[in-house]
PDB file of C-alpha atoms in Angstrom:
ATOM      1  CA  MET T   1      19.103 -94.229  67.539  1.00 39.00           C
ATOM      2  CA  THR T   2      18.392 -92.454  64.285  1.00 40.00           C
ATOM      3  CA  LEU T   3      16.598 -94.469  61.656  1.00 40.00           C
ATOM      4  CA  ARG T   4      17.865 -93.842  58.156  1.00 44.00           C
ATOM      5  CA  ILE T   5      15.998 -95.363  55.281  1.00 40.00           C
ATOM      6  CA  PRO T   6      17.313 -95.726  51.715  1.00 43.00           C
ATOM      7  CA  PHE T   7      14.293 -93.908  50.642  1.00 40.00           C
ATOM      8  CA  PHE T   8      14.522 -91.141  48.155  1.00 43.00           C
ATOM      9  CA  GLY T   9      13.216 -93.344  45.404  1.00 41.00           C
ATOM     10  CA  LEU T  10      10.306 -94.469  47.573  1.00 40.00           C
ATOM     11  CA  LEU T  11       8.832 -91.037  47.991  1.00 42.00           C
ATOM     12  CA  GLY T  12       7.960 -90.174  44.464  1.00 48.00           C
ATOM     13  CA  ASN T  13       8.872 -90.563  40.866  1.00 52.00           C
ATOM     14  CA  ARG T  14      11.918 -88.355  41.199  1.00 59.00           C
ATOM     15  CA  SER T  15      14.566 -88.258  43.913  1.00 70.00           C
ATOM     16  CA  PRO T  16      16.009 -84.912  45.126  1.00 75.00           C
ATOM     17  CA  MET T  17      19.416 -86.550  44.631  1.00 77.00           C
ATOM     18  CA  ASP T  18      18.685 -86.860  40.920  1.00 77.00           C
ATOM     19  CA  GLY T  19      18.288 -83.105  40.916  1.00 84.00           C
ATOM     20  CA  LEU T  20      21.753 -82.721  42.429  1.00 89.00           C
ATOM     21  CA  VAL T  21      23.242 -84.766  39.589  1.00 90.00           C
ATOM     22  CA  GLU T  22      21.354 -82.662  37.070  1.00 89.00           C
ATOM     23  CA  HIS T  23      22.677 -79.515  38.762  1.00 89.00           C
ATOM     24  CA  TYR T  24      26.215 -80.937  38.855  1.00 92.00           C
ATOM     25  CA  ASP T  25      26.037 -81.615  35.113  1.00 89.00           C
ATOM     26  CA  LYS T  26      25.742 -77.856  34.631  1.00 86.00           C
ATOM     27  CA  ILE T  27      29.139 -77.446  36.295  1.00 84.00           C
ATOM     28  CA  ALA T  28      30.668 -79.870  33.811  1.00 81.00           C
ATOM     29  CA  GLU T  29      28.917 -78.025  30.984  1.00 82.00           C
ATOM     30  CA  CYS T  30      30.246 -74.715  32.271  1.00 81.00           C
ATOM     31  CA  ILE T  31      33.826 -76.007  32.536  1.00 78.00           C
ATOM     32  CA  ALA T  32      33.649 -77.396  29.007  1.00 75.00           C
ATOM     33  CA  ALA T  33      32.367 -74.039  27.745  1.00 72.00           C
ATOM     34  CA  ILE T  34      35.174 -71.963  29.224  1.00 71.00           C
ATOM     35  CA  ASP T  35      38.143 -74.318  29.060  1.00 74.00           C
ATOM     36  CA  GLU T  36      39.316 -74.057  25.459  1.00 64.00           C
ATOM     37  CA  SER T  37      38.382 -70.415  24.980  1.00 66.00           C
ATOM     38  CA  LEU T  38      39.993 -69.410  28.268  1.00 71.00           C
ATOM     39  CA  GLU T  39      43.261 -71.065  27.296  1.00 68.00           C
ATOM     40  CA  CYS T  40      43.066 -69.189  24.015  1.00 66.00           C
ATOM     41  CA  TYR T  41      42.461 -65.884  25.834  1.00 75.00           C
ATOM     42  CA  VAL T  42      45.338 -66.447  28.251  1.00 73.00           C
ATOM     43  CA  SER T  43      47.791 -67.228  25.444  1.00 63.00           C
ATOM     44  CA  GLY T  44      46.612 -64.214  23.427  1.00 66.00           C
ATOM     45  CA  GLY T  45      45.378 -66.289  20.491  1.00 55.00           C
ATOM     46  CA  VAL T  46      42.404 -65.774  18.207  1.00 53.00           C
ATOM     47  CA  CYS T  47      39.433 -67.194  20.034  1.00 60.00           C
ATOM     48  CA  ARG T  48      35.714 -67.074  20.412  1.00 60.00           C
ATOM     49  CA  GLU T  49      34.235 -63.691  21.213  1.00 66.00           C
ATOM     50  CA  PHE T  50      34.574 -63.399  24.967  1.00 69.00           C
ATOM     51  CA  LYS T  51      31.279 -61.605  25.479  1.00 71.00           C
ATOM     52  CA  GLU T  52      29.558 -64.463  23.702  1.00 76.00           C
ATOM     53  CA  LEU T  53      31.308 -66.890  26.001  1.00 77.00           C
ATOM     54  CA  THR T  54      30.355 -65.062  29.186  1.00 78.00           C
ATOM     55  CA  LYS T  55      26.753 -64.880  27.943  1.00 80.00           C
ATOM     56  CA  ALA T  56      26.744 -68.658  27.397  1.00 82.00           C
ATOM     57  CA  VAL T  57      28.072 -69.237  30.905  1.00 82.00           C
ATOM     58  CA  ASP T  58      25.456 -66.845  32.325  1.00 84.00           C
ATOM     59  CA  GLU T  59      22.738 -68.894  30.633  1.00 87.00           C
ATOM     60  CA  ILE T  60      24.163 -72.132  32.046  1.00 86.00           C
ATOM     61  CA  GLU T  61      24.279 -70.597  35.527  1.00 83.00           C
ATOM     62  CA  ASN T  62      20.684 -69.347  35.225  1.00 86.00           C
ATOM     63  CA  HIS T  63      19.558 -72.817  34.208  1.00 87.00           C
ATOM     64  CA  ALA T  64      21.432 -74.282  37.167  1.00 86.00           C
ATOM     65  CA  ASP T  65      19.674 -71.797  39.483  1.00 85.00           C
ATOM     66  CA  SER T  66      16.278 -72.952  38.226  1.00 87.00           C
ATOM     67  CA  ILE T  67      17.295 -76.573  38.914  1.00 86.00           C
ATOM     68  CA  LYS T  68      18.388 -75.577  42.432  1.00 83.00           C
ATOM     69  CA  ARG T  69      15.093 -73.809  43.136  1.00 85.00           C
ATOM     70  CA  ASN T  70      13.157 -76.799  41.850  1.00 84.00           C
ATOM     71  CA  ILE T  71      15.114 -79.127  44.145  1.00 82.00           C
ATOM     72  CA  ARG T  72      14.464 -76.952  47.203  1.00 79.00           C
ATOM     73  CA  ASN T  73      10.787 -76.450  46.395  1.00 80.00           C
ATOM     74  CA  HIS T  74      10.074 -80.167  46.098  1.00 74.00           C
ATOM     75  CA  LEU T  75      11.911 -81.667  49.043  1.00 75.00           C
ATOM     76  CA  PRO T  76      10.143 -84.481  50.912  1.00 68.00           C
ATOM     77  CA  LYS T  77       9.206 -83.941  54.550  1.00 62.00           C
ATOM     78  CA  GLY T  78      12.142 -83.919  56.965  1.00 54.00           C
ATOM     79  CA  LEU T  79      11.118 -87.202  58.575  1.00 50.00           C
ATOM     80  CA  PHE T  80      11.735 -88.999  55.316  1.00 58.00           C
ATOM     81  CA  MET T  81      15.079 -87.484  54.401  1.00 64.00           C
ATOM     82  CA  ALA T  82      17.950 -89.985  54.098  1.00 68.00           C
ATOM     83  CA  VAL T  83      20.349 -87.311  55.286  1.00 75.00           C
ATOM     84  CA  GLU T  84      19.980 -84.294  57.508  1.00 81.00           C
ATOM     85  CA  LYS T  85      18.097 -81.656  55.576  1.00 82.00           C
ATOM     86  CA  HIS T  86      20.598 -78.936  56.469  1.00 85.00           C
ATOM     87  CA  LEU T  87      23.401 -81.076  54.972  1.00 88.00           C
ATOM     88  CA  PHE T  88      21.408 -81.514  51.808  1.00 88.00           C
ATOM     89  CA  LEU T  89      20.698 -77.789  51.525  1.00 89.00           C
ATOM     90  CA  SER T  90      24.295 -76.857  52.391  1.00 92.00           C
ATOM     91  CA  TYR T  91      25.536 -79.196  49.689  1.00 93.00           C
ATOM     92  CA  THR T  92      23.161 -77.624  47.166  1.00 91.00           C
ATOM     93  CA  LYS T  93      24.466 -74.170  48.076  1.00 92.00           C
ATOM     94  CA  SER T  94      28.139 -75.179  47.854  1.00 94.00           C
ATOM     95  CA  GLN T  95      27.632 -76.855  44.505  1.00 92.00           C
ATOM     96  CA  ASP T  96      25.897 -73.731  43.227  1.00 91.00           C
ATOM     97  CA  ASN T  97      28.782 -71.616  44.551  1.00 93.00           C
ATOM     98  CA  VAL T  98      31.127 -73.489  42.197  1.00 92.00           C
ATOM     99  CA  LEU T  99      29.124 -72.182  39.259  1.00 89.00           C
ATOM    100  CA  ASP T 100      28.908 -68.685  40.734  1.00 90.00           C
ATOM    101  CA  ALA T 101      32.703 -68.577  41.075  1.00 92.00           C
ATOM    102  CA  ALA T 102      33.145 -69.718  37.455  1.00 88.00           C
ATOM    103  CA  GLN T 103      30.785 -66.972  36.352  1.00 86.00           C
ATOM    104  CA  ASP T 104      32.690 -64.385  38.422  1.00 90.00           C
ATOM    105  CA  ALA T 105      36.026 -65.551  36.992  1.00 88.00           C
ATOM    106  CA  LEU T 106      34.884 -64.933  33.440  1.00 83.00           C
ATOM    107  CA  HIS T 107      33.388 -61.571  34.293  1.00 85.00           C
ATOM    108  CA  TRP T 108      36.675 -60.416  35.836  1.00 87.00           C
ATOM    109  CA  LEU T 109      38.605 -61.497  32.776  1.00 82.00           C
ATOM    110  CA  ALA T 110      36.078 -60.004  30.364  1.00 81.00           C
ATOM    111  CA  MET T 111      36.009 -56.654  32.174  1.00 83.00           C
ATOM    112  CA  ARG T 112      38.800 -55.273  30.001  1.00 83.00           C
ATOM    113  CA  PRO T 113      41.454 -56.834  27.752  1.00 83.00           C
ATOM    114  CA  VAL T 114      44.569 -57.910  29.632  1.00 86.00           C
ATOM    115  CA  ALA T 115      47.858 -58.818  28.004  1.00 85.00           C
ATOM    116  CA  ILE T 116      48.953 -61.721  30.177  1.00 88.00           C
ATOM    117  CA  PRO T 117      52.754 -61.915  30.523  1.00 90.00           C
ATOM    118  CA  GLU T 118      54.143 -64.865  28.602  1.00 89.00           C
ATOM    119  CA  ASP T 119      56.011 -66.359  31.549  1.00 91.00           C
ATOM    120  CA  ILE T 120      52.807 -66.844  33.590  1.00 92.00           C
ATOM    121  CA  GLN T 121      50.538 -68.056  30.793  1.00 88.00           C
ATOM    122  CA  LYS T 122      51.323 -71.738  31.432  1.00 89.00           C
ATOM    123  CA  ASP T 123      50.752 -71.255  35.160  1.00 93.00           C
ATOM    124  CA  MET T 124      47.315 -69.807  34.407  1.00 90.00           C
ATOM    125  CA  ILE T 125      46.427 -72.741  32.176  1.00 87.00           C
ATOM    126  CA  TYR T 126      47.756 -75.299  34.664  1.00 92.00           C
ATOM    127  CA  LEU T 127      45.679 -73.700  37.429  1.00 93.00           C
ATOM    128  CA  LEU T 128      42.565 -73.851  35.275  1.00 89.00           C
ATOM    129  CA  ASP T 129      43.296 -77.493  34.393  1.00 91.00           C
ATOM    130  CA  SER T 130      43.675 -78.347  38.058  1.00 95.00           C
ATOM    131  CA  VAL T 131      40.388 -76.620  38.940  1.00 94.00           C
ATOM    132  CA  ALA T 132      38.644 -78.469  36.108  1.00 91.00           C
ATOM    133  CA  LYS T 133      40.073 -81.793  37.324  1.00 94.00           C
ATOM    134  CA  CYS T 134      38.906 -81.051  40.888  1.00 95.00           C
ATOM    135  CA  THR T 135      35.337 -80.369  39.727  1.00 94.00           C
ATOM    136  CA  VAL T 136      35.342 -83.435  37.461  1.00 93.00           C
ATOM    137  CA  LEU T 137      36.330 -85.607  40.442  1.00 96.00           C
ATOM    138  CA  LEU T 138      33.272 -84.351  42.332  1.00 96.00           C
ATOM    139  CA  GLY T 139      30.967 -86.140  39.856  1.00 94.00           C
ATOM    140  CA  PRO T 140      32.011 -89.701  40.851  1.00 95.00           C
ATOM    141  CA  ALA T 141      31.978 -88.656  44.527  1.00 96.00           C
ATOM    142  CA  LEU T 142      28.387 -87.436  44.241  1.00 95.00           C
ATOM    143  CA  LYS T 143      27.163 -90.471  42.299  1.00 94.00           C
ATOM    144  CA  SER T 144      28.946 -92.903  44.612  1.00 95.00           C
ATOM    145  CA  THR T 145      27.362 -91.208  47.639  1.00 94.00           C
ATOM    146  CA  ILE T 146      23.914 -91.439  46.075  1.00 92.00           C
ATOM    147  CA  GLY T 147      24.474 -95.125  45.364  1.00 92.00           C
ATOM    148  CA  LEU T 148      25.508 -95.748  48.955  1.00 90.00           C
ATOM    149  CA  LEU T 149      22.607 -93.796  50.460  1.00 88.00           C
ATOM    150  CA  GLY T 150      20.112 -95.428  48.123  1.00 83.00           C
ATOM    151  CA  GLY T 151      21.310 -98.928  48.966  1.00 82.00           C
ATOM    152  CA  GLU T 152      22.514 -99.560  45.414  1.00 85.00           C
ATOM    153  CA  SER T 153      26.138 -99.831  46.569  1.00 82.00           C
ATOM    154  CA  LEU T 154      27.922-101.031  49.707  1.00 84.00           C
ATOM    155  CA  ASP T 155      31.329 -99.645  48.728  1.00 88.00           C
ATOM    156  CA  ARG T 156      31.791 -97.180  51.574  1.00 91.00           C
ATOM    157  CA  GLU T 157      35.597 -97.223  51.335  1.00 94.00           C
ATOM    158  CA  GLY T 158      35.488 -96.618  47.574  1.00 94.00           C
ATOM    159  CA  THR T 159      33.176 -93.667  48.161  1.00 95.00           C
ATOM    160  CA  LYS T 160      35.550 -92.231  50.754  1.00 95.00           C
ATOM    161  CA  GLU T 161      38.405 -92.568  48.289  1.00 97.00           C
ATOM    162  CA  CYS T 162      36.417 -90.410  45.860  1.00 97.00           C
ATOM    163  CA  PHE T 163      36.318 -87.689  48.538  1.00 97.00           C
ATOM    164  CA  ARG T 164      40.090 -88.014  49.116  1.00 97.00           C
ATOM    165  CA  LYS T 165      40.773 -87.534  45.402  1.00 97.00           C
ATOM    166  CA  VAL T 166      38.840 -84.269  45.432  1.00 97.00           C
ATOM    167  CA  ARG T 167      40.752 -83.123  48.528  1.00 97.00           C
ATOM    168  CA  ARG T 168      44.151 -83.980  47.010  1.00 97.00           C
ATOM    169  CA  GLU T 169      43.350 -82.059  43.831  1.00 97.00           C
ATOM    170  CA  ARG T 170      42.101 -79.155  45.909  1.00 97.00           C
ATOM    171  CA  ASP T 171      45.514 -79.060  47.617  1.00 97.00           C
ATOM    172  CA  GLU T 172      47.091 -78.864  44.160  1.00 97.00           C
ATOM    173  CA  VAL T 173      44.786 -75.969  43.224  1.00 97.00           C
ATOM    174  CA  ARG T 174      45.804 -74.121  46.401  1.00 97.00           C
ATOM    175  CA  ARG T 175      49.521 -74.680  45.727  1.00 98.00           C
ATOM    176  CA  ARG T 176      49.253 -73.459  42.133  1.00 97.00           C
ATOM    177  CA  LYS T 177      47.166 -70.458  43.191  1.00 97.00           C
ATOM    178  CA  ASN T 178      49.718 -69.357  45.823  1.00 97.00           C
ATOM    179  CA  ASP T 179      52.645 -69.694  43.394  1.00 97.00           C
ATOM    180  CA  LEU T 180      50.809 -67.826  40.668  1.00 97.00           C
ATOM    181  CA  GLN T 181      49.759 -64.967  42.939  1.00 96.00           C
ATOM    182  CA  THR T 182      53.374 -64.464  43.989  1.00 96.00           C
ATOM    183  CA  LYS T 183      54.469 -64.306  40.344  1.00 97.00           C
ATOM    184  CA  ILE T 184      51.704 -61.856  39.434  1.00 96.00           C
ATOM    185  CA  TYR T 185      52.672 -59.531  42.294  1.00 93.00           C
ATOM    186  CA  ASP T 186      56.259 -59.562  41.058  1.00 93.00           C
ATOM    187  CA  LYS T 187      55.326 -58.513  37.506  1.00 93.00           C
ATOM    188  CA  ASP T 188      56.254 -55.048  36.334  1.00 92.00           C
ATOM    189  CA  ILE T 189      52.885 -54.346  34.742  1.00 92.00           C
ATOM    190  CA  ASP T 190      50.026 -51.903  35.247  1.00 94.00           C
ATOM    191  CA  PHE T 191      48.430 -52.191  38.685  1.00 93.00           C
ATOM    192  CA  LYS T 192      44.999 -52.515  37.062  1.00 94.00           C
ATOM    193  CA  ASP T 193      46.233 -55.630  35.258  1.00 93.00           C
ATOM    194  CA  ILE T 194      47.620 -57.081  38.487  1.00 95.00           C
ATOM    195  CA  TYR T 195      44.367 -56.372  40.332  1.00 95.00           C
ATOM    196  CA  GLN T 196      42.254 -57.927  37.589  1.00 93.00           C
ATOM    197  CA  LEU T 197      44.423 -61.042  37.267  1.00 94.00           C
ATOM    198  CA  LEU T 198      44.506 -61.600  41.032  1.00 95.00           C
ATOM    199  CA  HIS T 199      40.719 -61.504  41.223  1.00 95.00           C
ATOM    200  CA  PHE T 200      40.483 -63.931  38.322  1.00 92.00           C
ATOM    201  CA  VAL T 201      42.853 -66.310  40.102  1.00 95.00           C
ATOM    202  CA  ASP T 202      40.887 -65.918  43.357  1.00 96.00           C
ATOM    203  CA  CYS T 203      37.674 -66.908  41.577  1.00 94.00           C
ATOM    204  CA  LEU T 204      39.300 -70.037  40.163  1.00 93.00           C
ATOM    205  CA  ASP T 205      40.537 -70.844  43.658  1.00 96.00           C
ATOM    206  CA  ASN T 206      36.984 -70.364  44.992  1.00 96.00           C
ATOM    207  CA  MET T 207      35.798 -72.984  42.548  1.00 94.00           C
ATOM    208  CA  GLY T 208      38.264 -75.440  44.081  1.00 95.00           C
ATOM    209  CA  HIS T 209      37.367 -74.332  47.623  1.00 97.00           C
ATOM    210  CA  ASN T 210      33.635 -74.890  47.096  1.00 96.00           C
ATOM    211  CA  THR T 211      34.252 -78.193  45.337  1.00 96.00           C
ATOM    212  CA  GLU T 212      36.157 -79.372  48.403  1.00 97.00           C
ATOM    213  CA  ASN T 213      33.265 -78.174  50.595  1.00 97.00           C
ATOM    214  CA  CYS T 214      30.920 -80.305  48.511  1.00 96.00           C
ATOM    215  CA  ALA T 215      33.094 -83.365  49.076  1.00 97.00           C
ATOM    216  CA  GLU T 216      33.199 -82.691  52.834  1.00 96.00           C
ATOM    217  CA  LEU T 217      29.402 -82.411  52.972  1.00 96.00           C
ATOM    218  CA  LEU T 218      29.040 -85.677  51.062  1.00 95.00           C
ATOM    219  CA  ARG T 219      31.389 -87.294  53.578  1.00 95.00           C
ATOM    220  CA  SER T 220      29.174 -86.004  56.391  1.00 93.00           C
ATOM    221  CA  MET T 221      26.117 -87.523  54.688  1.00 91.00           C
ATOM    222  CA  ILE T 222      27.550 -91.039  54.925  1.00 89.00           C
ATOM    223  CA  ALA T 223      29.181 -90.607  58.355  1.00 86.00           C
ATOM    224  CA  ARG T 224      27.940 -93.062  60.973  1.00 64.00           C
TER     225      ARG T 224
END
């Protein structure tokens, strides 16, 4: 029988789980930074200088990396972990991958100006909205899991429902991504534009994929 103690708060002034929330907040900050300007770029409007935007996102990602390193460098001994250490570290990596994918998406779009065909502009924006919604749903899932593990909540079913919401939105991201890729392939535009747009869409899809991975790892943390 494995003894699990609601313990993070007992081991020091600061729980490693608090660091995960701090790291997650960088994802929300990153999404907020790119959302409006990206919609503007896709629709061909007058928007914030894109290089300035990518620089801001790079700074957010660098800050998130420093938070991740701090979490990993100050973990309590394995005996006192509330969850398996490899689950904790895997979750940290997957959450960081969400930010990496966001950074890659912007770099692909900023590589060279692309005139996005009008009939796929809404699909691009809807895909981005769906990815943003998926990542937003991860926040309650993470906080609910922390509450359950720390003994502050007994709502196991409510926590599981948070995971299901992430999974359902991830399915929507996948559906939108597949439809959009088909439309992009069918466009009579320069191959370089097609290649660039497909990579951008893939990066957005990776954000959804890694967000779903995070939810699955949280589910494993509370599994009996």
